[in-house]
Amino acid sequence: MNIHIGTSGWSYNHWEGVLYPPGTPPYERLSYYLPHFQTVELNSSFYRWPRLATFKSWRKRLPEGFLMTVKAPRGLTHAKKLYGPEKWLQTIQAGWHGLLDKRGILLVQLSPLMEYDYDRLAYFLDKIPWWMRTAVEFRHPSWHREEIFQLLEQHQTAYCIMSGAYLPCIFRTTAPFVYVRLHGPDHHHLYGGSYSDQDLSWWADRMREWQYQGKEVFAYFNNDGGGHAVRNAWKLKELVY
């Protein structure tokens, strides 16, 4: 199956009683996640990039066929805004080598304060190794223009399709794979709410369409509050598979 469905992160106190029993130590939470999903989007890497030993440890714990997507560090995307990316990319590559066959996609979420800058994005994409599959999530509206979509296509980099409050949901595929982040259905609060079965059925249809086109699909729920992401991911898997 080339449709991968999971959640953004796996360790939340408010998932106790939903995904893992109350009182489960943080280290053991991943063990409860793995039987349910075959992919995850690592979000903690955005705040603090893990050590190489941590990536290697995850690789040993992840089952065969499991893919870990990793979010690029905010030092690169928000502090530097992609300026001078070489040092950061060296660090990212080291972690990527630690995951080996368990690596999924590198998610590069740009700052909502970073406006359109074609040359800077082009330079960054040129520096990414060909073997590192990458998706870019644009949070400032100035990026949504044809020349950016074409630039992504040239580099086989996925445009991140977003669902969430105040975010445009643009169905543009620019790589051999499709990357979707489902931030919640609440129209006024990002990361809020739970998708209805009707909403999820609609998304399942879109994913099967992409699959029919020969695309690999990665979809992650980021509406973690109240365990909504877990329940929505379970339901979408049921509808797709």
Short mmCIF file of C-alpha atoms in Angstrom, two decimals:
data_model
loop_
_atom_site.label_atom_id
_atom_site.label_comp_id
_atom_site.label_asym_id
_atom_site.label_seq_id
_atom_site.Cartn_x
_atom_site.Cartn_y
_atom_site.Cartn_z
CA MET A 1 0.00 0.00 0.00
CA ASN A 2 1.54 3.31 -1.06
CA ILE A 3 -0.75 5.47 1.08
CA HIS A 4 0.87 6.23 4.44
CA ILE A 5 -1.34 7.64 7.21
CA GLY A 6 -0.17 8.73 10.64
CA THR A 7 -0.03 11.59 13.12
CA SER A 8 2.28 14.52 13.80
CA GLY A 9 4.12 13.23 16.84
CA TRP A 10 3.27 10.30 19.08
CA SER A 11 3.87 11.48 22.65
CA TYR A 12 1.15 13.64 24.20
CA ASN A 13 -0.15 13.51 27.76
CA HIS A 14 -3.70 14.04 26.51
CA TRP A 15 -3.52 10.86 24.42
CA GLU A 16 -3.59 8.78 27.58
CA GLY A 17 -6.73 6.68 27.49
CA VAL A 18 -6.88 7.09 23.71
CA LEU A 19 -3.68 5.52 22.37
CA TYR A 20 -1.88 4.39 25.51
CA PRO A 21 -2.92 3.57 29.08
CA PRO A 22 -2.83 6.31 31.74
CA GLY A 23 0.56 6.61 33.36
CA THR A 24 2.50 5.22 30.39
CA PRO A 25 6.08 6.58 30.58
CA PRO A 26 6.99 8.80 27.59
CA TYR A 27 9.66 6.36 26.42
CA GLU A 28 7.08 3.57 26.07
CA ARG A 29 4.50 5.60 24.14
CA LEU A 30 6.08 4.84 20.78
CA SER A 31 5.55 1.12 21.44
CA TYR A 32 1.81 1.74 21.66
CA TYR A 33 1.83 3.81 18.47
CA LEU A 34 3.62 1.28 16.27
CA PRO A 35 0.92 -1.42 16.11
CA HIS A 36 -1.57 1.13 14.73
CA PHE A 37 0.35 3.08 12.10
CA GLN A 38 3.20 2.55 9.63
CA THR A 39 4.43 6.14 9.56
CA VAL A 40 4.82 9.15 11.84
CA GLU A 41 5.81 12.78 11.42
CA LEU A 42 8.46 13.71 13.97
CA ASN A 43 7.67 17.22 15.20
CA SER A 44 10.03 17.50 18.17
CA SER A 45 12.95 17.83 15.73
CA PHE A 46 11.63 21.29 14.88
CA TYR A 47 12.43 22.48 18.41
CA ARG A 48 15.56 20.42 19.09
CA TRP A 49 17.32 18.29 16.52
CA PRO A 50 17.91 14.76 17.90
CA ARG A 51 21.34 13.24 18.33
CA LEU A 52 22.52 10.68 15.78
CA ALA A 53 22.32 7.99 18.49
CA THR A 54 18.63 8.81 18.92
CA PHE A 55 17.92 8.33 15.22
CA LYS A 56 19.78 5.00 15.30
CA SER A 57 17.79 3.92 18.35
CA TRP A 58 14.51 4.76 16.60
CA ARG A 59 15.58 2.78 13.55
CA LYS A 60 16.11 -0.31 15.71
CA ARG A 61 12.69 0.09 17.35
CA LEU A 62 10.70 0.73 14.17
CA PRO A 63 9.24 -2.33 12.42
CA GLU A 64 9.99 -3.29 8.84
CA GLY A 65 8.23 -1.02 6.36
CA PHE A 66 7.74 1.81 8.88
CA LEU A 67 8.70 5.29 7.62
CA MET A 68 9.58 8.20 9.89
CA THR A 69 9.11 11.64 8.41
CA VAL A 70 11.16 14.37 10.11
CA LYS A 71 10.43 18.07 10.43
CA ALA A 72 13.37 20.35 9.70
CA PRO A 73 14.72 22.42 12.62
CA ARG A 74 13.38 25.91 13.22
CA GLY A 75 16.94 27.21 13.29
CA LEU A 76 17.00 26.60 9.55
CA THR A 77 13.43 27.50 8.64
CA HIS A 78 12.47 30.25 11.08
CA ALA A 79 15.67 31.78 12.49
CA LYS A 80 17.78 31.68 9.31
CA LYS A 81 14.82 31.51 6.89
CA LEU A 82 16.83 29.11 4.70
CA TYR A 83 19.83 31.48 4.55
CA GLY A 84 23.17 29.65 4.53
CA PRO A 85 21.63 26.16 4.77
CA GLU A 86 24.82 24.12 4.29
CA LYS A 87 25.63 23.55 7.98
CA TRP A 88 22.05 22.63 8.83
CA LEU A 89 21.81 20.24 5.89
CA GLN A 90 24.96 18.45 7.05
CA THR A 91 23.35 17.91 10.45
CA ILE A 92 20.09 16.73 8.87
CA GLN A 93 21.89 14.31 6.58
CA ALA A 94 23.65 12.69 9.54
CA GLY A 95 20.30 11.98 11.18
CA TRP A 96 18.91 10.78 7.87
CA HIS A 97 21.73 8.26 7.54
CA GLY A 98 20.91 7.08 11.06
CA LEU A 99 17.38 6.16 10.00
CA LEU A 100 18.53 4.43 6.79
CA ASP A 101 15.63 2.36 5.40
CA LYS A 102 13.15 3.87 7.90
CA ARG A 103 13.39 7.44 6.59
CA GLY A 104 10.31 8.99 5.04
CA ILE A 105 10.13 12.65 4.02
CA LEU A 106 11.98 15.74 5.21
CA LEU A 107 9.31 18.33 5.99
CA VAL A 108 10.47 21.94 5.60
CA GLN A 109 7.83 24.23 7.14
CA LEU A 110 8.63 27.84 6.38
CA SER A 111 7.89 30.65 8.81
CA PRO A 112 4.62 32.55 8.27
CA LEU A 113 6.82 35.67 8.38
CA MET A 114 8.96 34.48 5.48
CA GLU A 115 7.62 36.02 2.29
CA TYR A 116 8.23 35.03 -1.32
CA ASP A 117 11.93 34.77 -2.19
CA TYR A 118 12.44 32.68 -5.31
CA ASP A 119 16.24 32.84 -5.33
CA ARG A 120 16.62 31.80 -1.71
CA LEU A 121 14.30 28.82 -2.12
CA ALA A 122 16.01 27.81 -5.38
CA TYR A 123 19.43 27.92 -3.70
CA PHE A 124 18.17 25.81 -0.81
CA LEU A 125 16.60 23.18 -3.07
CA ASP A 126 19.82 22.97 -5.09
CA LYS A 127 21.70 22.02 -1.91
CA ILE A 128 19.38 19.17 -0.89
CA PRO A 129 20.81 15.75 -1.89
CA TRP A 130 18.83 13.99 -4.60
CA TRP A 131 18.14 11.01 -2.33
CA MET A 132 16.48 13.09 0.40
CA ARG A 133 12.79 13.29 -0.41
CA THR A 134 11.54 16.69 0.68
CA ALA A 135 8.22 18.52 1.10
CA VAL A 136 7.85 22.27 1.68
CA GLU A 137 4.98 23.81 3.64
CA PHE A 138 4.44 27.50 2.84
CA ARG A 139 2.72 29.50 5.55
CA HIS A 140 2.88 32.94 3.89
CA PRO A 141 0.37 33.42 1.03
CA SER A 142 2.89 35.18 -1.22
CA TRP A 143 4.48 31.82 -2.09
CA HIS A 144 1.46 30.42 -3.87
CA ARG A 145 2.34 31.26 -7.45
CA GLU A 146 3.05 29.29 -10.59
CA GLU A 147 6.82 29.82 -10.70
CA ILE A 148 7.15 28.29 -7.23
CA PHE A 149 5.15 25.22 -8.21
CA GLN A 150 7.36 24.84 -11.29
CA LEU A 151 10.51 25.22 -9.17
CA LEU A 152 9.31 22.44 -6.87
CA GLU A 153 8.56 20.23 -9.86
CA GLN A 154 12.07 20.77 -11.22
CA HIS A 155 13.52 19.50 -7.93
CA GLN A 156 10.96 16.70 -7.44
CA THR A 157 10.01 18.37 -4.16
CA ALA A 158 6.45 18.08 -2.89
CA TYR A 159 4.24 21.07 -2.26
CA CYS A 160 2.64 20.43 1.13
CA ILE A 161 -1.14 20.37 0.79
CA MET A 162 -2.64 21.91 3.94
CA SER A 163 -5.99 21.65 5.66
CA GLY A 164 -6.53 24.04 8.54
CA ALA A 165 -7.83 27.40 9.72
CA TYR A 166 -6.63 30.36 7.63
CA LEU A 167 -4.52 28.06 5.40
CA PRO A 168 -5.22 27.69 1.67
CA CYS A 169 -6.01 24.15 0.58
CA ILE A 170 -4.37 23.99 -2.85
CA PHE A 171 -4.35 20.65 -4.64
CA ARG A 172 -1.07 20.85 -6.49
CA THR A 173 1.21 17.83 -6.80
CA THR A 174 4.82 18.60 -7.71
CA ALA A 175 6.66 15.34 -6.95
CA PRO A 176 6.29 11.57 -7.36
CA PHE A 177 4.73 11.63 -3.90
CA VAL A 178 1.97 13.73 -2.32
CA TYR A 179 2.34 15.25 1.14
CA VAL A 180 -0.73 16.28 3.16
CA ARG A 181 -0.92 17.87 6.62
CA LEU A 182 -4.34 17.87 8.25
CA HIS A 183 -4.24 20.58 10.90
CA GLY A 184 -7.90 20.28 11.89
CA PRO A 185 -11.32 21.29 10.51
CA ASP A 186 -11.96 24.22 12.86
CA HIS A 187 -12.23 27.33 10.67
CA HIS A 188 -11.13 29.68 13.46
CA HIS A 189 -8.48 27.77 15.43
CA LEU A 190 -5.50 26.05 13.86
CA TYR A 191 -5.00 22.47 15.11
CA GLY A 192 -8.55 22.43 16.46
CA GLY A 193 -11.50 20.12 16.01
CA SER A 194 -12.12 16.62 14.75
CA TYR A 195 -12.82 15.78 11.10
CA SER A 196 -16.23 14.28 10.41
CA ASP A 197 -16.60 10.91 8.73
CA GLN A 198 -17.88 12.77 5.67
CA ASP A 199 -14.74 14.94 5.59
CA LEU A 200 -12.51 11.89 5.95
CA SER A 201 -14.37 10.02 3.23
CA TRP A 202 -13.73 12.98 0.92
CA TRP A 203 -10.01 12.91 1.74
CA ALA A 204 -9.92 9.15 1.22
CA ASP A 205 -11.30 9.65 -2.29
CA ARG A 206 -8.58 12.21 -3.07
CA MET A 207 -5.87 9.87 -1.84
CA ARG A 208 -7.13 7.00 -3.92
CA GLU A 209 -7.14 9.33 -6.94
CA TRP A 210 -3.47 10.20 -6.31
CA GLN A 211 -2.69 6.54 -5.84
CA TYR A 212 -4.39 5.74 -9.15
CA GLN A 213 -2.11 8.36 -10.75
CA GLY A 214 0.89 6.39 -9.49
CA LYS A 215 1.69 8.75 -6.61
CA GLU A 216 2.84 7.70 -3.16
CA VAL A 217 0.82 9.53 -0.49
CA PHE A 218 1.85 10.68 2.98
CA ALA A 219 -0.87 12.14 5.23
CA TYR A 220 -0.44 13.29 8.83
CA PHE A 221 -3.03 14.57 11.31
CA ASN A 222 -1.86 17.47 13.46
CA ASN A 223 -5.08 18.15 15.41
CA ASP A 224 -3.65 16.41 18.46
CA GLY A 225 -5.96 17.93 21.10
CA GLY A 226 -8.20 15.39 22.82
CA GLY A 227 -6.73 12.59 20.76
CA HIS A 228 -8.56 13.79 17.63
CA ALA A 229 -5.52 13.10 15.43
CA VAL A 230 -5.42 9.45 16.51
CA ARG A 231 -9.13 8.85 15.98
CA ASN A 232 -9.12 10.65 12.62
CA ALA A 233 -6.08 8.68 11.42
CA TRP A 234 -7.73 5.41 12.46
CA LYS A 235 -10.88 6.30 10.55
CA LEU A 236 -9.04 7.47 7.43
CA LYS A 237 -7.04 4.24 7.37
CA GLU A 238 -10.27 2.28 7.57
CA LEU A 239 -11.75 4.25 4.66
CA VAL A 240 -8.65 4.07 2.47
CA TYR A 241 -7.61 0.47 3.10
#
